[in-house]
Structure formats: structure tokens, C-alpha cells
Amino acid sequence: MEQHFSKITEFRAELAAWFQDHGRLLPWRATRDPYRILVSELMLQQTQVATVIPYYHRWLKRFPTIHDLAKADESEVLHAWQGLGYYNRARNLHQCAKIIVSERNEKFPSRAEELLTLPGIGRYTAGAIASFAFDQPAPIVDANIERALSRILNLQEPVDQASGGRVLWDFAAGYVQSTHPRLLNSALMELGATICLPGKPLCLICPVRSFCATKDPESLPKRRERQPVEKKVENHYLALKEGRILLEQSRGRRWRGLWTLPVLAQNSESGARMEVNLPLLSLSFPITRYVVRLNIFFEEPPATLGCGQVWHGLELLDTVPMPSPHRRAVRRAMERIGSSAANG
Ligand code: SF4
């Protein structure tokens, strides 16, 4: 490892020169506005660049400044986030905007330590905002950098264990202690995203090949053994009345504030019905380490509404913030049962 630290100046120079010629022109790279960078970073957590780009543009049209976001309703924010999933990111973004506007007089924190005090901002995101918006020498290690550095350093420890992670963060911290931290962090990220790819990296065209210690890049990064994916079943129901659909505002952690099809409570009557009747439709979706099978049953409109339940006009459904699996389920169910049933 020592050998790599001793060549750090040359390593920075090679990587920065390559990035200036080959780096992608991503929309958030064309700005120093910390609000825009915050939006992009939260969207990019758990979502691919190509998916994020149209959302990023739409978001900034809807909430052009941090002030616009701070004064928006939560339901408007969740609606704008719809389709990106992991809605806590949207809530955290909204909370960050409120804190910066109301408690900091719209002054954005510029140092990673201050940024870390905001909701949803971890070590990586704090470093990304500090370096990309304020050119601070704050290290970043995301999945792309983790992969590239573990290969460059030939790191044999699991990167998701404290000691392995520390090696990468220490290297990233030394690497960025130089002029142009924004450029250096962007270059390292780009290397992982476009050259040092998962699976088979493009070593033949790698700008830092001469610094790379691994002889077996495909075996890196090493990780601890994964927990197996678990299966879950969630039963909900579809009830329609005079062109309206019954929805329930979720209070659970996963989708708090979003509208879902009502939960089919597991009592003896519904349990027996579920055993006898097939669901109107089923679909599966992944979430964290689960694969959820969502079963939708058709039910008569209930005589009284449960807690958080409201009838929504079908024609306005697109304006209601809903998690994607439930919106998909409603669309498919409506195709299946047709408009006459909906109006019945
Ligand atoms: S030489 Fe290959 S493994 Fe090493 S950093 Fe470059 S792309 Fe990654």
C-alpha cells in the first residue's frame, strides 16, 4: 500500500487529465449550486444515473430553489419523487430544505462535518456536497470508488467491514488533500463508473493501470457473506364506488404519507376469503432485502371507513402520491375489471 501513497501525486495527475478529456457531462456536474447538488446526490442514492437525469430536471422545474422546496407540502414532494422509490430520501430532502431555510437563513453548510448534521446526509453525501459545491478537500467513497480503490490497492479485506472500509476512506482522504478537490473526486468516481466496472473492468484503456496492484480485479471488492433475500406477502384490496377508489394513507416507515390500496386485515372472515378466492392480481417487487408479493383482492365498498382511508376520484389518481407497486397494481386492476365496474 505504501508504494501507492508514494505515487499519489502522479496518480492524481493522470486521473485528473483523463477525466478532463473523458468525463461525462452530467447535469449536476455543470453546477456549483449546493441545492442542485444535494438533489442529485439524494436521487443518486440507490438509483442509476440514467434514471435520475429526467427526474432531476423535472424536480428543478417544480422546485427551482431550496426556498420553493422548503415551502412545499409533503404530499407535493412525495408526488414529485414518485417512481424513484425509497421515499425517505424525498422526506429527508424536504427536511434539509426546511432546516436550511428556517434555521440557517438559507445559508447552506459548506463543511462535511456540518452537512452530516442534516437528515439523510451520511459521510459520502456530506463529502460529495462539500467537494462538488464548495471545492472542499472532503473524501468520498461510493460504490464506484469502493470498487476502483479496492482493486488499485489490491485490498483483500471485505470493504463492508470496519477495517476494510477504513483503508478506503483513509486513501480517499489523502488523495483529495490537494488543489481541485472537486475535480479529483469527480475523476475517481468516473473511473469506477465507466472504466473499473463491476465484473469485467476495462483495464486495457484504464488511465491508472500502472498504479493498479491487483492481478485479479474481478475478485474484488471482497464482501462479507450476504444475507439471503427473504420473501414477504402483503394483501391489500381494491374497492370502488361511483368512479372513486378507496385508498389509505400509510403510516408505516416504508411509505409514510403515501397513499396505498387498503390493507386487507387478517381476520377470520378475510382469512377464509383469501384462502378460497384467488387475488384479482399479484405482482412482486424488491425492497431492501425482501421480495414482496403484493396480492390485490376485490372487495365491496365498506360501510364505514377505517383510519386514514379516503375515497379518491379515479380521474385525479395521477395527482395522488402513491408508491409505484400500488400504482401499477391499480392500473392493472382497472384494465382487468373495466370502466363499468369502476362506475358501479
Ligand atoms: S487497471 Fe483495471 S482493475 Fe485496475 S483500476 Fe484500472 S480498470 Fe480497475
mmCIF file of C-alpha atoms and ligand atoms in Angstrom:
data_model
loop_
_atom_site.group_PDB
_atom_site.id
_atom_site.type_symbol
_atom_site.label_atom_id
_atom_site.label_comp_id
_atom_site.label_asym_id
_atom_site.label_seq_id
_atom_site.Cartn_x
_atom_site.Cartn_y
_atom_site.Cartn_z
ATOM 1 C CA MET A 1 0.000 0.000 0.000
ATOM 2 C CA GLU A 2 2.888 2.336 0.878
ATOM 3 C CA GLN A 3 4.080 2.280 -2.715
ATOM 4 C CA HIS A 4 0.734 3.731 -3.877
ATOM 5 C CA PHE A 5 0.803 6.520 -1.339
ATOM 6 C CA SER A 6 4.261 7.474 -2.529
ATOM 7 C CA LYS A 7 2.970 7.848 -6.103
ATOM 8 C CA ILE A 8 -0.118 9.780 -5.170
ATOM 9 C CA THR A 9 0.875 12.976 -6.988
ATOM 10 C CA GLU A 10 1.311 11.158 -10.301
ATOM 11 C CA PHE A 11 -1.860 9.178 -9.699
ATOM 12 C CA ARG A 12 -3.881 12.383 -9.184
ATOM 13 C CA ALA A 13 -2.364 13.987 -12.261
ATOM 14 C CA GLU A 14 -3.104 11.019 -14.554
ATOM 15 C CA LEU A 15 -6.644 10.627 -13.317
ATOM 16 C CA ALA A 16 -7.479 14.340 -13.458
ATOM 17 C CA ALA A 17 -6.095 14.684 -17.008
ATOM 18 C CA TRP A 18 -8.105 11.664 -18.182
ATOM 19 C CA PHE A 19 -11.280 12.988 -16.553
ATOM 20 C CA GLN A 20 -10.919 16.383 -18.186
ATOM 21 C CA ASP A 21 -10.840 14.675 -21.585
ATOM 22 C CA HIS A 22 -13.283 11.813 -20.993
ATOM 23 C CA GLY A 23 -15.611 12.689 -18.096
ATOM 24 C CA ARG A 24 -19.329 12.594 -18.896
ATOM 25 C CA LEU A 25 -21.213 15.881 -18.943
ATOM 26 C CA LEU A 26 -23.805 15.099 -16.305
ATOM 27 C CA PRO A 27 -26.262 17.897 -15.436
ATOM 28 C CA TRP A 28 -25.151 18.165 -11.794
ATOM 29 C CA ARG A 29 -21.533 18.491 -12.890
ATOM 30 C CA ALA A 30 -22.389 21.742 -14.670
ATOM 31 C CA THR A 31 -23.376 23.499 -11.445
ATOM 32 C CA ARG A 32 -21.886 24.556 -8.127
ATOM 33 C CA ASP A 33 -25.285 25.271 -6.625
ATOM 34 C CA PRO A 34 -25.322 23.209 -3.399
ATOM 35 C CA TYR A 35 -29.105 22.791 -3.570
ATOM 36 C CA ARG A 36 -28.894 21.198 -7.029
ATOM 37 C CA ILE A 37 -26.018 19.003 -5.919
ATOM 38 C CA LEU A 38 -27.953 17.946 -2.818
ATOM 39 C CA VAL A 39 -30.947 17.000 -5.007
ATOM 40 C CA SER A 40 -28.772 14.973 -7.372
ATOM 41 C CA GLU A 41 -26.909 13.207 -4.582
ATOM 42 C CA LEU A 42 -30.061 12.135 -2.766
ATOM 43 C CA MET A 43 -31.618 10.953 -6.029
ATOM 44 C CA LEU A 44 -28.472 9.023 -6.919
ATOM 45 C CA GLN A 45 -28.526 7.082 -3.647
ATOM 46 C CA GLN A 46 -29.801 3.670 -4.799
ATOM 47 C CA THR A 47 -30.803 4.893 -8.301
ATOM 48 C CA GLN A 48 -28.877 4.742 -11.601
ATOM 49 C CA VAL A 49 -27.658 7.910 -13.350
ATOM 50 C CA ALA A 50 -29.784 7.340 -16.482
ATOM 51 C CA THR A 51 -32.950 7.042 -14.385
ATOM 52 C CA VAL A 52 -32.120 10.080 -12.272
ATOM 53 C CA ILE A 53 -31.486 12.566 -15.119
ATOM 54 C CA PRO A 54 -35.155 13.160 -16.162
ATOM 55 C CA TYR A 55 -36.275 13.233 -12.506
ATOM 56 C CA TYR A 56 -33.578 15.769 -11.689
ATOM 57 C CA HIS A 57 -34.727 18.121 -14.467
ATOM 58 C CA ARG A 58 -38.403 17.747 -13.534
ATOM 59 C CA TRP A 59 -37.650 18.309 -9.867
ATOM 60 C CA LEU A 60 -35.798 21.558 -10.549
ATOM 61 C CA LYS A 61 -38.637 22.786 -12.724
ATOM 62 C CA ARG A 62 -41.061 22.123 -9.901
ATOM 63 C CA PHE A 63 -38.813 23.280 -7.033
ATOM 64 C CA PRO A 64 -36.218 25.582 -8.645
ATOM 65 C CA THR A 65 -34.753 26.799 -5.340
ATOM 66 C CA ILE A 66 -34.336 25.470 -1.835
ATOM 67 C CA HIS A 67 -36.899 28.046 -0.770
ATOM 68 C CA ASP A 68 -39.514 26.567 -3.154
ATOM 69 C CA LEU A 69 -38.878 23.104 -1.741
ATOM 70 C CA ALA A 70 -38.990 24.263 1.888
ATOM 71 C CA LYS A 71 -42.440 25.779 1.474
ATOM 72 C CA ALA A 72 -43.956 22.831 -0.461
ATOM 73 C CA ASP A 73 -46.392 20.365 1.132
ATOM 74 C CA GLU A 74 -45.079 16.901 1.884
ATOM 75 C CA SER A 75 -47.650 15.339 -0.447
ATOM 76 C CA GLU A 76 -46.394 17.527 -3.320
ATOM 77 C CA VAL A 77 -42.807 16.474 -2.569
ATOM 78 C CA LEU A 78 -43.705 12.786 -2.435
ATOM 79 C CA HIS A 79 -45.660 13.101 -5.654
ATOM 80 C CA ALA A 80 -42.642 14.622 -7.434
ATOM 81 C CA TRP A 81 -40.478 11.770 -6.149
ATOM 82 C CA GLN A 82 -42.898 9.115 -7.334
ATOM 83 C CA GLY A 83 -41.178 6.360 -9.331
ATOM 84 C CA LEU A 84 -37.759 6.810 -7.693
ATOM 85 C CA GLY A 85 -38.707 4.690 -4.662
ATOM 86 C CA TYR A 86 -37.089 4.808 -1.220
ATOM 87 C CA TYR A 87 -39.280 7.742 -0.237
ATOM 88 C CA ASN A 88 -37.300 8.527 2.897
ATOM 89 C CA ARG A 89 -34.855 10.252 0.590
ATOM 90 C CA ALA A 90 -37.595 12.679 -0.506
ATOM 91 C CA ARG A 91 -38.646 13.326 3.090
ATOM 92 C CA ASN A 92 -35.036 13.917 4.099
ATOM 93 C CA LEU A 93 -34.512 16.290 1.180
ATOM 94 C CA HIS A 94 -37.613 18.202 2.206
ATOM 95 C CA GLN A 95 -36.436 18.333 5.834
ATOM 96 C CA CYS A 96 -32.966 19.526 4.776
ATOM 97 C CA ALA A 97 -34.564 22.360 2.793
ATOM 98 C CA LYS A 98 -36.742 23.390 5.746
ATOM 99 C CA ILE A 99 -33.794 23.375 8.155
ATOM 100 C CA ILE A 100 -31.528 25.354 5.833
ATOM 101 C CA VAL A 101 -34.233 27.925 5.080
ATOM 102 C CA SER A 102 -35.742 28.360 8.530
ATOM 103 C CA GLU A 103 -32.825 27.686 10.869
ATOM 104 C CA ARG A 104 -29.851 28.788 8.782
ATOM 105 C CA ASN A 105 -31.338 31.705 6.935
ATOM 106 C CA GLU A 106 -30.868 29.901 3.594
ATOM 107 C CA LYS A 107 -27.115 29.604 4.191
ATOM 108 C CA PHE A 108 -26.029 26.187 3.022
ATOM 109 C CA PRO A 109 -23.442 24.464 5.229
ATOM 110 C CA SER A 110 -20.180 24.065 3.327
ATOM 111 C CA ARG A 111 -18.121 21.734 5.513
ATOM 112 C CA ALA A 112 -18.671 17.977 5.631
ATOM 113 C CA GLU A 113 -18.949 17.968 9.458
ATOM 114 C CA GLU A 114 -21.807 20.495 9.341
ATOM 115 C CA LEU A 115 -23.531 18.725 6.463
ATOM 116 C CA LEU A 116 -23.503 15.497 8.443
ATOM 117 C CA THR A 117 -25.932 17.039 10.935
ATOM 118 C CA LEU A 118 -28.670 17.282 8.263
ATOM 119 C CA PRO A 119 -31.227 14.450 7.908
ATOM 120 C CA GLY A 120 -30.334 11.739 5.402
ATOM 121 C CA ILE A 121 -26.797 13.046 4.889
ATOM 122 C CA GLY A 122 -24.197 10.385 5.570
ATOM 123 C CA ARG A 123 -20.451 10.513 5.213
ATOM 124 C CA TYR A 124 -20.442 10.036 1.454
ATOM 125 C CA THR A 125 -23.150 12.639 0.699
ATOM 126 C CA ALA A 126 -21.568 15.185 3.054
ATOM 127 C CA GLY A 127 -18.230 14.771 1.276
ATOM 128 C CA ALA A 128 -19.865 14.951 -2.144
ATOM 129 C CA ILE A 129 -21.658 18.241 -1.401
ATOM 130 C CA ALA A 130 -18.609 19.756 0.329
ATOM 131 C CA SER A 131 -16.310 18.893 -2.558
ATOM 132 C CA PHE A 132 -18.634 19.312 -5.568
ATOM 133 C CA ALA A 133 -20.324 22.519 -4.413
ATOM 134 C CA PHE A 134 -17.639 24.165 -2.267
ATOM 135 C CA ASP A 135 -14.400 22.587 -3.545
ATOM 136 C CA GLN A 136 -13.530 21.404 -0.039
ATOM 137 C CA PRO A 137 -10.970 18.573 0.294
ATOM 138 C CA ALA A 138 -13.569 16.157 1.700
ATOM 139 C CA PRO A 139 -13.141 12.468 0.829
ATOM 140 C CA ILE A 140 -15.887 10.397 -0.761
ATOM 141 C CA VAL A 141 -16.256 6.636 -1.130
ATOM 142 C CA ASP A 142 -19.327 5.472 -3.023
ATOM 143 C CA ALA A 143 -19.844 2.056 -4.636
ATOM 144 C CA ASN A 144 -17.847 3.048 -7.743
ATOM 145 C CA ILE A 145 -14.913 4.402 -5.769
ATOM 146 C CA GLU A 146 -15.033 1.455 -3.398
ATOM 147 C CA ARG A 147 -14.637 -0.933 -6.328
ATOM 148 C CA ALA A 148 -11.887 1.028 -8.090
ATOM 149 C CA LEU A 149 -9.836 1.659 -4.944
ATOM 150 C CA SER A 150 -10.103 -1.877 -3.653
ATOM 151 C CA ARG A 151 -8.595 -3.011 -6.959
ATOM 152 C CA ILE A 152 -5.958 -0.302 -7.139
ATOM 153 C CA LEU A 153 -4.878 -1.143 -3.579
ATOM 154 C CA ASN A 154 -5.486 -4.886 -4.035
ATOM 155 C CA LEU A 155 -7.488 -4.814 -0.817
ATOM 156 C CA GLN A 156 -8.195 -8.332 0.403
ATOM 157 C CA GLU A 157 -10.325 -7.324 3.394
ATOM 158 C CA PRO A 158 -14.100 -7.076 2.977
ATOM 159 C CA VAL A 159 -14.992 -3.474 2.125
ATOM 160 C CA ASP A 160 -18.167 -3.687 4.209
ATOM 161 C CA GLN A 161 -16.184 -4.411 7.350
ATOM 162 C CA ALA A 162 -14.824 -1.572 9.506
ATOM 163 C CA SER A 163 -11.124 -2.185 8.849
ATOM 164 C CA GLY A 164 -11.556 -2.607 5.070
ATOM 165 C CA GLY A 165 -13.735 0.493 4.864
ATOM 166 C CA ARG A 166 -11.186 2.457 6.861
ATOM 167 C CA VAL A 167 -8.406 1.638 4.348
ATOM 168 C CA LEU A 168 -10.520 3.063 1.506
ATOM 169 C CA TRP A 169 -11.626 6.196 3.378
ATOM 170 C CA ASP A 170 -8.039 6.885 4.514
ATOM 171 C CA PHE A 171 -6.794 6.561 0.961
ATOM 172 C CA ALA A 172 -9.617 8.779 -0.362
ATOM 173 C CA ALA A 173 -8.822 11.392 2.321
ATOM 174 C CA GLY A 174 -5.125 11.513 1.377
ATOM 175 C CA TYR A 175 -5.940 11.555 -2.324
ATOM 176 C CA VAL A 176 -8.253 14.580 -2.121
ATOM 177 C CA GLN A 177 -5.850 16.686 0.008
ATOM 178 C CA SER A 178 -4.694 18.746 -2.939
ATOM 179 C CA THR A 179 -5.776 21.554 -5.171
ATOM 180 C CA HIS A 180 -9.049 20.995 -7.082
ATOM 181 C CA PRO A 181 -10.817 18.508 -4.769
ATOM 182 C CA ARG A 182 -13.983 18.777 -6.856
ATOM 183 C CA LEU A 183 -12.129 17.647 -9.964
ATOM 184 C CA LEU A 184 -10.260 14.884 -8.126
ATOM 185 C CA ASN A 185 -13.353 13.359 -6.530
ATOM 186 C CA SER A 186 -15.289 13.538 -9.800
ATOM 187 C CA ALA A 187 -12.409 11.822 -11.619
ATOM 188 C CA LEU A 188 -12.196 8.960 -9.123
ATOM 189 C CA MET A 189 -15.938 8.423 -9.269
ATOM 190 C CA GLU A 190 -15.906 8.458 -13.058
ATOM 191 C CA LEU A 191 -13.133 5.885 -13.144
ATOM 192 C CA GLY A 192 -15.296 3.466 -11.166
ATOM 193 C CA ALA A 193 -18.468 4.275 -13.095
ATOM 194 C CA THR A 194 -17.091 3.983 -16.630
ATOM 195 C CA ILE A 195 -13.780 2.030 -16.614
ATOM 196 C CA CYS A 196 -13.325 -0.002 -13.451
ATOM 197 C CA LEU A 197 -16.679 -1.670 -13.986
ATOM 198 C CA PRO A 198 -18.280 -4.369 -11.854
ATOM 199 C CA GLY A 199 -17.464 -7.770 -13.272
ATOM 200 C CA LYS A 200 -15.004 -7.201 -16.094
ATOM 201 C CA PRO A 201 -13.176 -3.845 -15.836
ATOM 202 C CA LEU A 202 -11.750 -2.122 -18.923
ATOM 203 C CA CYS A 203 -8.131 -2.403 -17.792
ATOM 204 C CA LEU A 204 -6.699 -2.015 -21.298
ATOM 205 C CA ILE A 205 -7.904 1.576 -21.512
ATOM 206 C CA CYS A 206 -7.575 2.428 -17.825
ATOM 207 C CA PRO A 207 -5.731 5.730 -17.203
ATOM 208 C CA VAL A 208 -4.266 4.484 -13.900
ATOM 209 C CA ARG A 209 -3.376 0.967 -14.947
ATOM 210 C CA SER A 210 0.267 1.428 -13.996
ATOM 211 C CA PHE A 211 -0.780 2.227 -10.404
ATOM 212 C CA CYS A 212 -3.138 -0.705 -10.037
ATOM 213 C CA ALA A 213 -1.942 -3.517 -7.751
ATOM 214 C CA THR A 214 -4.475 -6.244 -8.424
ATOM 215 C CA LYS A 215 -3.865 -9.181 -10.728
ATOM 216 C CA ASP A 216 -7.417 -10.442 -10.289
ATOM 217 C CA PRO A 217 -9.753 -7.411 -10.472
ATOM 218 C CA GLU A 218 -12.885 -9.499 -10.949
ATOM 219 C CA SER A 219 -12.455 -10.973 -7.464
ATOM 220 C CA LEU A 220 -12.612 -7.504 -5.881
ATOM 221 C CA PRO A 221 -14.069 -5.851 -3.890
ATOM 222 C CA LYS A 222 -14.387 -8.561 -1.274
ATOM 223 C CA ARG A 223 -17.576 -8.519 0.818
ATOM 224 C CA ARG A 224 -18.928 -10.313 3.824
ATOM 225 C CA GLU A 225 -21.356 -13.081 3.069
ATOM 226 C CA ARG A 226 -24.732 -11.684 2.053
ATOM 227 C CA GLN A 227 -27.905 -12.248 3.998
ATOM 228 C CA PRO A 228 -30.304 -14.283 1.855
ATOM 229 C CA VAL A 229 -33.247 -12.483 0.233
ATOM 230 C CA GLU A 230 -36.466 -13.036 2.198
ATOM 231 C CA LYS A 231 -39.938 -13.387 0.746
ATOM 232 C CA LYS A 232 -42.940 -11.499 2.125
ATOM 233 C CA VAL A 233 -46.608 -11.478 1.205
ATOM 234 C CA GLU A 234 -48.724 -8.328 1.547
ATOM 235 C CA ASN A 235 -52.500 -8.470 0.991
ATOM 236 C CA HIS A 236 -54.439 -5.346 0.019
ATOM 237 C CA TYR A 237 -57.832 -4.798 -1.515
ATOM 238 C CA LEU A 238 -59.435 -2.782 -4.256
ATOM 239 C CA ALA A 239 -62.806 -1.183 -3.509
ATOM 240 C CA LEU A 240 -64.592 1.088 -5.988
ATOM 241 C CA LYS A 241 -67.664 3.267 -5.679
ATOM 242 C CA GLU A 242 -69.178 5.658 -8.231
ATOM 243 C CA GLY A 243 -65.963 6.378 -10.084
ATOM 244 C CA ARG A 244 -63.894 6.582 -6.891
ATOM 245 C CA ILE A 245 -61.280 4.304 -5.389
ATOM 246 C CA LEU A 246 -60.620 3.720 -1.709
ATOM 247 C CA LEU A 247 -57.050 4.494 -0.647
ATOM 248 C CA GLU A 248 -55.344 4.536 2.706
ATOM 249 C CA GLN A 249 -52.593 6.918 3.787
ATOM 250 C CA SER A 250 -49.677 4.842 5.010
ATOM 251 C CA ARG A 251 -48.268 5.449 8.470
ATOM 252 C CA GLY A 252 -45.607 2.732 8.155
ATOM 253 C CA ARG A 253 -41.907 3.558 7.894
ATOM 254 C CA ARG A 254 -41.530 2.425 4.294
ATOM 255 C CA TRP A 255 -44.225 4.559 2.664
ATOM 256 C CA ARG A 256 -45.267 7.028 5.347
ATOM 257 C CA GLY A 257 -47.528 9.736 3.871
ATOM 258 C CA LEU A 258 -48.100 7.907 0.565
ATOM 259 C CA TRP A 259 -51.471 6.510 -0.493
ATOM 260 C CA THR A 260 -51.782 2.757 -0.966
ATOM 261 C CA LEU A 261 -54.605 0.329 -1.577
ATOM 262 C CA PRO A 262 -56.105 -0.507 1.834
ATOM 263 C CA VAL A 263 -54.510 -3.315 3.798
ATOM 264 C CA LEU A 264 -56.649 -6.425 3.924
ATOM 265 C CA ALA A 265 -56.756 -7.013 7.658
ATOM 266 C CA GLN A 266 -56.152 -10.620 8.574
ATOM 267 C CA ASN A 267 -59.309 -11.508 10.480
ATOM 268 C CA SER A 268 -61.123 -14.825 10.339
ATOM 269 C CA GLU A 269 -63.530 -13.674 7.612
ATOM 270 C CA SER A 270 -60.902 -12.162 5.304
ATOM 271 C CA GLY A 271 -58.517 -15.052 6.050
ATOM 272 C CA ALA A 272 -61.109 -17.569 4.941
ATOM 273 C CA ARG A 273 -61.861 -15.452 1.858
ATOM 274 C CA MET A 274 -58.202 -15.222 0.952
ATOM 275 C CA GLU A 275 -57.884 -18.971 1.146
ATOM 276 C CA VAL A 276 -60.925 -19.522 -1.070
ATOM 277 C CA ASN A 277 -60.580 -16.651 -3.554
ATOM 278 C CA LEU A 278 -57.713 -16.039 -5.836
ATOM 279 C CA PRO A 279 -56.436 -12.476 -5.797
ATOM 280 C CA LEU A 280 -57.587 -10.217 -8.618
ATOM 281 C CA LEU A 281 -53.904 -9.824 -9.389
ATOM 282 C CA SER A 282 -50.472 -10.326 -7.869
ATOM 283 C CA LEU A 283 -47.200 -8.623 -8.561
ATOM 284 C CA SER A 284 -43.756 -8.796 -6.994
ATOM 285 C CA PHE A 285 -41.291 -6.044 -6.206
ATOM 286 C CA PRO A 286 -37.930 -5.920 -4.417
ATOM 287 C CA ILE A 287 -37.355 -3.717 -1.393
ATOM 288 C CA THR A 288 -34.138 -3.771 0.646
ATOM 289 C CA ARG A 289 -33.507 -7.488 1.283
ATOM 290 C CA TYR A 290 -37.074 -8.597 0.641
ATOM 291 C CA VAL A 291 -39.048 -9.635 -2.383
ATOM 292 C CA VAL A 292 -42.641 -8.674 -1.693
ATOM 293 C CA ARG A 293 -45.551 -10.434 -3.325
ATOM 294 C CA LEU A 294 -48.397 -7.940 -3.435
ATOM 295 C CA ASN A 295 -51.812 -9.615 -3.675
ATOM 296 C CA ILE A 296 -54.817 -7.465 -4.549
ATOM 297 C CA PHE A 297 -58.304 -8.782 -3.730
ATOM 298 C CA PHE A 298 -61.540 -7.255 -4.950
ATOM 299 C CA GLU A 299 -63.873 -6.118 -2.136
ATOM 300 C CA GLU A 300 -67.282 -4.486 -1.897
ATOM 301 C CA PRO A 301 -67.138 -0.864 -0.661
ATOM 302 C CA PRO A 302 -67.005 -0.963 3.140
ATOM 303 C CA ALA A 303 -69.929 0.517 5.124
ATOM 304 C CA THR A 304 -67.549 2.563 7.288
ATOM 305 C CA LEU A 305 -64.080 3.809 6.512
ATOM 306 C CA GLY A 306 -61.037 2.754 8.513
ATOM 307 C CA CYS A 307 -58.378 5.075 9.915
ATOM 308 C CA GLY A 308 -56.622 7.078 7.158
ATOM 309 C CA GLN A 309 -58.976 5.838 4.416
ATOM 310 C CA VAL A 310 -60.393 8.276 1.846
ATOM 311 C CA TRP A 311 -62.313 7.854 -1.428
ATOM 312 C CA HIS A 312 -60.327 9.393 -4.319
ATOM 313 C CA GLY A 313 -61.746 10.242 -7.750
ATOM 314 C CA LEU A 314 -60.228 7.919 -10.357
ATOM 315 C CA GLU A 315 -59.717 10.807 -12.767
ATOM 316 C CA LEU A 316 -57.420 12.515 -10.225
ATOM 317 C CA LEU A 317 -55.394 9.459 -9.348
ATOM 318 C CA ASP A 318 -52.286 10.714 -11.167
ATOM 319 C CA THR A 319 -52.042 13.628 -8.749
ATOM 320 C CA VAL A 320 -52.111 11.394 -5.654
ATOM 321 C CA PRO A 321 -48.671 10.375 -4.319
ATOM 322 C CA MET A 322 -48.575 6.567 -4.441
ATOM 323 C CA PRO A 323 -45.717 4.060 -4.279
ATOM 324 C CA SER A 324 -45.013 2.574 -7.720
ATOM 325 C CA PRO A 325 -46.074 -1.023 -6.946
ATOM 326 C CA HIS A 326 -49.506 0.148 -5.779
ATOM 327 C CA ARG A 327 -49.964 2.490 -8.715
ATOM 328 C CA ARG A 328 -49.008 -0.361 -11.032
ATOM 329 C CA ALA A 329 -51.453 -2.662 -9.261
ATOM 330 C CA VAL A 330 -54.291 -0.125 -9.610
ATOM 331 C CA ARG A 331 -53.596 0.350 -13.330
ATOM 332 C CA ARG A 332 -53.550 -3.369 -13.979
ATOM 333 C CA ALA A 333 -56.649 -3.965 -11.877
ATOM 334 C CA MET A 334 -58.558 -1.247 -13.711
ATOM 335 C CA GLU A 335 -57.558 -2.726 -17.064
ATOM 336 C CA ARG A 336 -58.795 -6.068 -15.861
ATOM 337 C CA ILE A 337 -62.163 -5.066 -14.471
ATOM 338 C CA GLY A 338 -63.021 -2.316 -16.971
ATOM 339 C CA SER A 339 -64.688 1.044 -16.522
ATOM 340 C CA SER A 340 -68.247 -0.242 -15.941
ATOM 341 C CA ALA A 341 -67.233 -1.859 -12.639
ATOM 342 C CA ALA A 342 -65.370 1.298 -11.636
ATOM 343 C CA ASN A 343 -68.516 3.357 -12.003
ATOM 344 C CA GLY A 344 -70.764 0.844 -10.342
HETATM 345 S S1 SF4 B 1 -6.384 -1.340 -14.123
HETATM 346 FE FE1 SF4 B 1 -8.349 -2.370 -14.229
HETATM 347 S S2 SF4 B 1 -8.778 -3.021 -12.162
HETATM 348 FE FE2 SF4 B 1 -7.166 -1.516 -12.040
HETATM 349 S S3 SF4 B 1 -8.206 0.409 -11.684
HETATM 350 FE FE3 SF4 B 1 -7.936 0.228 -13.867
HETATM 351 S S4 SF4 B 1 -9.812 -0.725 -14.608
HETATM 352 FE FE4 SF4 B 1 -9.715 -1.034 -12.413
#
